[in-house]
Each structure stands twice: as C-alpha cells, then as structure tokens.
Amino acid sequence: MRAAPLGTLLAAALAFVAVLLAAALPRAQDRGADQALRSFLERSGHTDTSLQVTAPAPVAGQSAEALDGTLKSLLSHTGGTFRVDPEAVVHGTRTTKRQPLLNPELSRPSGFPPAMSLLYVQQAPAHVKLVEGRWPSDARPPAGAPEGATAYDPPLQVALSQRAAETLGARLGSVLRSTPLVNGTPSVEVVGLYAVPDPTEDFWVGLDCLPRACEHYNGENLSWHVDALIGAGGLGRMDTWGDTAEDFWRLPVDVGSLRADRLDATTKDIASYVAGPTAAALTRETARQRLRTTSWLPELFEQAHDRRQAAAPLALIGPAGVGGVAFVVLCLAGALAGDRRDAELRLLLARGGSRAGIVGRLLGEGAVTVLPAAAAATALAVLLLPTPRLAPALLSAAVVAVLALLAFPVRAAVLLTPTRPAGRWRRPVAELLVLVATAAAVLEVRRRGVAPAGSDPDPLLIAAPLLLALCGGLLLARLQPVVTGWLARAAGRRSGLVGFLGLARAARGSGAGGRQARGRSGPSVLPMVALLLAITTGGFGAAVLDSVDANRLGVARLAVGGDAAITAFGKASLPAGLANAAGELPGVRTSVPLWIDHDSSILGMTLRSSQTSVIVAEPAAYAELSRVLGCGSFDPALLAAGGARSADAPVPALFSAGLARLAGPGTFTVRPGNGGEVKAQVVGVIDCTPARPARDAATVVLPAGPATALIGADQPNQWLALGSVDGDRLRALVRAALPPASSAQAPSPSPSPALAAGRDPAAPAHPADDVYPVRTSAEAVAELGADPLQRSAERLFWASVAGAAGFALLAVLLTLMRTVPERAALLARLRTMGLRRRQGVALILAETLPQTLAATLGGALVASAAVALLGPAMDLSTLVGASVPTGVRLTAGPVLTQALGLAALVAAAVLVEAATSGRRQITTELRAGDQR
C-alpha cells in the first residue's frame, strides 16, 4: 500500500463498485417482484384476496361468543407465510334467502314486492352512523313465551340504511311482514336508521345491499333487494325469517406482507387452509363439521407466478450482461497488476520464494484492500435497498469479492508457471465448445421459449445472448488483426508514418513488457468481448423494449380507434361543428368523423344477419386510419365513387370476411336500427376495421354521401383522429360544445341487468365529461404501462445497461493502461525523431480505435442476430399489458443507438486519456532515458 497507493486505491474502488452492484441487483429484483405481486393482488380486489369461511348456523347455542370463538381458531392458523389483518376481518351471520315484504305501502316499481334478508355483522356499528332511533337490542328474549304467542312474536328488531328506507318507503317504527306461514307471519320492526359515511370502504364488499337498496331485474321487471342488520339478541331467531341461516367469516389476507420469493410456500399454506391438513384441524377445533373455506388466492398466485416468469427474461438479461462485463474487467485488472509487478514477482521467485508462498502473500495483500471494500459495499447495498431476504445479496457479493480477490493471485500463478510449449489445439477446441454451447442454447430457446411455461427461466436460455456475444468476440478476435493488417499495409504505401504505425500496432497487439511483449500474436480478446457483451445485451434489451412500446401503442390505438376518439352516448349525435373543431386542434394529422350503428341488419342474404355494425365515413380519411392502425386496410378508390352516386343507386360497401362469406356477390339492403334503409353492393372484404376492431365482428363500411344521408348518417356520432392530440384540450373542447343543460347530466339509459349490482338510483348516471367520452391512445398506453412489474423490469434493465457500459469503458481504459510503458517508450523515441504532439495523439487513436470500431460493428451485428434468433421465442404480453403475438421485431434504431452510444463514449474516453496522459508519460521517458 505504501509502494503503490494509487493502484491499491483503484483496486479497492473496483472491488467496491463490483460488489455493490452484485449485492444490489438481487435486492432490487426482490423489491420489484414484491411490489409487482402486491400491486397485482390489490388490483384483483378485496374479495379475491380474502379467505371466505362459511358454516351452517348451529340449531341451538348460536351467539356472538360462538362466532368469536370460531374466529379465534381461524386466526390461530395464520401468521406463517401469510397473515390476516385483524382490523379488516368481517364476520357474522346471514339468512340464506331473501323474503318478500308484503306491506302495501312499500315501493314496487314493476309490481314486484321488495325482498329482504337479515344479517348480523359484528363490525358494522364501527362503519356506520346511527341517525335515528336505536340499535337492535343485544339482549336475548326471555325463554318463556306468553300463552298464544307464536315463534315469530315479537317482531325481530332491525336497523335499516336510511337510503334503503327512503327507496322502499319504510320509516322508523315500521313493521315489515313477509309471507304468512302456518304458525304465524315472520316480521321485523325497524328500530333504527343508519347512514354509511363511506360506501367505497373494503368493508362493504360483498355487503352491497346494506348501505342502499339494490336493483334486481327479472327480465325487464325491476324490484328492490335490501338487507337489514339485527342485534346479537336476535341471532337465535334468524332462521325464522329465511328458513336457514349461515355463519360467515371474511378474513382479508394482508397483501402488503406477501413476498414473491415465498410464493410457493404461501400457495401451499393457503391450499392447506382451503382443503388440506389445516382445514381438517379447523373442523376438529371448531366442532363445525361443515366448515368450508374458499379463496381465489391460489389462482391469483399462479397468475402472478406466470407474470413474473414472462417478465423474467428482460429482468435477467441485463444483470447477466453486466455480470459478464464485470468478470472481464476483473480479469483485465488482474492482468494489469500482474504486468506491473512481473519483475518483482520473478525476483522473489529467483531468491528462493515458492509459487505457493508468493500467491499466498498476494492473497493476504488483496484481502487487506478487497475485503473491507466488499464489506462496505454489501452493507451499503443492504442499507439502500431494504428487503427481507438477505441470502442472495450476500451470496452474490461473496462470489464477486472472491473473484476480485483471486484475479491478481491467479494471474501471478500463471506468470510464475514455467513456460511450456503451447498446444495449437487448445484455442480452437475452446472456441468450438463455446460455439456448441451457443448453438444448443439458441435451439433450446427456439424450441421451448425464453421462459418455458410451468418452470422458472433456464439459466442457459438467459445466457443465450451472452453466448452469442462471446462467439462474436472470438470471431472478431480472429478477423480484426487480419483486416487491420490489410489496412496497415495499405497505409504503408501512402506518405505518413502515424496511420501505418498505429494500424500495425493494432494488428499485432501491443502488450506490456517481458514475456507478454515477446509473445503477442494479436490484440487482447478481453476488451473486445467486454464491448460486445455490453452492446449485445443493451441492443437486444432495447429491441425488446422497443417492441413492447410498439405493441403497446398498437393495442392502445385499436382500443381507442386511433390516437384520439370522441363517442356520442347511446343513439345521440355529436354536437354540430364539434368534429370540425376537433380536427383543427394542434397535432391532429387525420380527422375522421363517422357514423356507426351497432343494431343494423342485412336483408337479401340466405340467412338474415342482425346485430351488424354499419360504419359510414369519408373513404380517404378512413382508409388512412385503417392503414396506420393495420386493421382492415383498403383502397379508398373502392368507395370513392359512392359519394357521387344518386340516392337510388347501390352504394359500394366493404363487408367483413365472415359477413361476405354469408352474403356472396350481389346487392343487399342495409337497414339500420334507427329506421330507413340503403342498398349496398359488395366491392371488397376487410378482416377488421378501426371503429370496431374485433376480427370476428359483422361490419359493413359505407362511404358518406347522399345515399347514406337518407338513413341519418349525415350527422356523425363518433370522431377518430391520428396524431399527437392533447386529451385535456380535447375534453375542454367537448365541454365547450355542450349545451348548458346537457353538460350536467346525459339522458339516462333504460335499465338493464348489468346495472343491478347496487347502483344508486338517485345518483347522476353520467358526469359532464362522460356525455361524449374522450379517449386518447397516449392515456391508454399509460394505463397499459402502469404495471409495477413492467416498470421494475425496465428500470432494472436500464440500470444494468448503464453498469455494463461503465464496465466496458473501464475495460478499454485498463487495456490502455497495460500498454502505457511500451507506448510511452515508443512515443519518446519518436519525439526525438520529430514527432509532434498532435501526431502522438493521432497515433494512440489509430492504435486503439480499430478494436473499438470493430467491436461496435460486431456488437450491432450480434445484437441483430440475437433479436432474429431469440426474438421469435419471447412472449411480450406481460410487458405490454395485453395479449399480443409472440415475437420481438428487429429495428435498426434501438441496436444502433446502443452500439454508437457506447462507441462514442469509448472514443471520447480514449481521446481524453491520450491527450492528458500522453504528454506526461513522454516527458517522463525522455528524462529517464530508455531502459528497455
């Protein structure tokens, strides 16, 4: 450390950076995987991430204490790989059938009576506010009943939602009666009214008819469903209302405590809880033989595992690339240290030192610097990236620390080994083995895919791009000296020394002193391999991300119908002038007003086709939209003549493929759902269309003109556009076009069963911005890319690319440092012969840049080959956020950006190094004299 403080400090810094990255990458992967898992489960909903436990209510002995005792047993078997949030538990009893309420004063929208079920939910008082009356009594009724009383006397006391009471027409003190039975009439008395401060709480999931009355449809007939709360004192009489009662416990699993690395163990524990040893133990402990547990968590865990597998290739290729480049840099650092201390080591060996003793001494020297730096780097990574799992980071850091520690001693052991005749077969055999491994990996990827279904990604498959880069490096190591030698001979025939000398040294490979200089037969392979690894992994990953972005944009455009869309609600038309005003917004390239009807029918076919979508649009603009979206491209000339025809002449039409097969040639009558008809003649077939991109949809495209105006298609009800449209500005334009009365609320549609899941009938059906909904592809792309799994994989990849580029640059600089003594001596001699300073810098560039340029070109070619060979096996659906065809498309932009960017960085570093250090080295050599 005293003899070479700068070198020691640089070695410690290299070890620190390498170990820091090695320890940080596994922890970053764990954090990203955990965040993606939790986000996926949170989006799945509160019900799907809960354990739903049910059991028939006991015939006798039903009480709140019995429910709590069962809950205690249920919770006692959690807390291992998963735990339940006790504050979010919901449990109680409910009747299994809703009973009709026969009171004549209650609301009957379609003549059907409302129906009610009863619930006891222990946690309900904490989530509601009593606004009138009192809570149902928790005291049990007296055991003896008066003479002549039935099992239904007195009425059960219930609390009802204030909104539900207003909807039904009930009030405080109302006695609601159900269907009379032989021994009496079941009835309930409303003793309290409550309000729900926040109906969106997770507590109310599955209890939809407690905060309000729910719509229930029987065909087109509407009736009300409502639930009422009882007190603990009424638990023993619940079965008198609905014949049977059921106890339930909803146990929400704490999603925030789940870990992706323990997902398999968590799946087994959940499965055991649902139907396994844990379920059997719970049955015995609770003495409930029909205790049943259901959950969607096992299926969700399987989906999460599949999603993680699909994103793993991109998340692993980057770290694999930076690991390979870092290994090369450590080898170069060991070689540099060995060349610098070659004379010292040989002197120690000549004075009686043994190879083992010298290597042991070097290990001790390295431990003094490497181990503290590695420990500090590991501690920093653990501090900066907190995550529960520690073992992968420690193992990765230990492996890299050992490599950094052994790099110089192993190099010294090789230098001190007696020289043996080199076998000509060793290098070709090693290269052949690499070629065979690469071919096997590529064939396996093509056969199985990068992430085979049902298993974790195979390391050999992940290493396929790196093996391709290694093959490219070995091939370039063979070709580059030959090509550079040709260029050197060509430069030798011209005047000037700098070009010839630099290229000649690049062709033969300049080395350090001693045996290294005498034995050089070509340039070092390691820096070229480092550059190729960095460029190949960066180019391949960038091509993957570029394909993800392109597919995401394509999916978003198909979902929207273009880059922007305005749609009229129901059968309405767009406000007059809105389409024209929207087409004049900045960024709009193609404006397509159109009229679409989804309830049309086609007459004149063998089988009458109903539910056909008819689209009327200007042919040229709609053809451009179809071409850009890649959905049903057609020649606008097929429809262009339709606009000039008379109203009686058949209108040219494009039929969807399925509809065209049923129709055949001829003329048909198109009858929209709003009345009128128009004759159409099939002039072409399309597989899909932007206004309705489903490929199996029955669609007809007609040109706008006098004939189509007769069916009301002259007023567009949809507007599509291409271009970079600002969604906020488009919404502001839509709001400005609305009449004041329409901007508050759109006409409410007719009731449908789809709305029966508890929509409040008093609430507005649509806010102002939903009268004419606006959608843009940019917003749809943002929604598709909002998955934390995607963002985590992308961030990790780009961080790895940056690390690989830094290590590749360091590899080139270390190679320059290895040649410092010989290059300084050469430049000193040439300076004595009149070499100018600029010529010295040019000589250094001519010597070092051929390898960099060769690696750049080779890296771009290898990255392109990797995309062509491995890309078709990659499924990008998870990264895109929607189902897309398998495969990565090859484009020049991402690959060239990575290659040229790294080449420019390396060239700039070489230029700076040559300009700043060359003068000092030459001056030192001139003062000291040539000692070689």
GROMACS .gro file of C-alpha atoms in nm, residues 305-306 309-310 313 444-445 448-458 461 873:
model
   20
  305HIS     CA    1  -4.602  -1.653  -1.093
  306ASP     CA    2  -4.671  -1.674  -1.467
  309GLN     CA    3  -4.186  -1.571  -1.546
  310ALA     CA    4  -4.289  -1.377  -1.855
  313PRO     CA    5  -3.601  -1.267  -1.936
  444GLU     CA    6  -3.344  -2.468  -2.699
  445VAL     CA    7  -3.480  -2.114  -2.692
  448ARG     CA    8  -3.908  -2.404  -2.565
  449GLY     CA    9  -3.918  -2.027  -2.544
  450VAL     CA   10  -3.719  -1.796  -2.321
  451ALA     CA   11  -3.947  -1.858  -2.021
  452PRO     CA   12  -4.097  -2.209  -2.059
  453ALA     CA   13  -4.446  -2.237  -1.914
  454GLY     CA   14  -4.461  -2.403  -1.575
  455SER     CA   15  -4.094  -2.354  -1.484
  456ASP     CA   16  -3.854  -2.078  -1.399
  457PRO     CA   17  -3.634  -1.939  -1.679
  458ASP     CA   18  -3.345  -2.170  -1.762
  461LEU     CA   19  -3.166  -1.975  -2.210
  873ALA     CA   20  -3.945  -1.709  -2.884
   0.00000   0.00000   0.00000
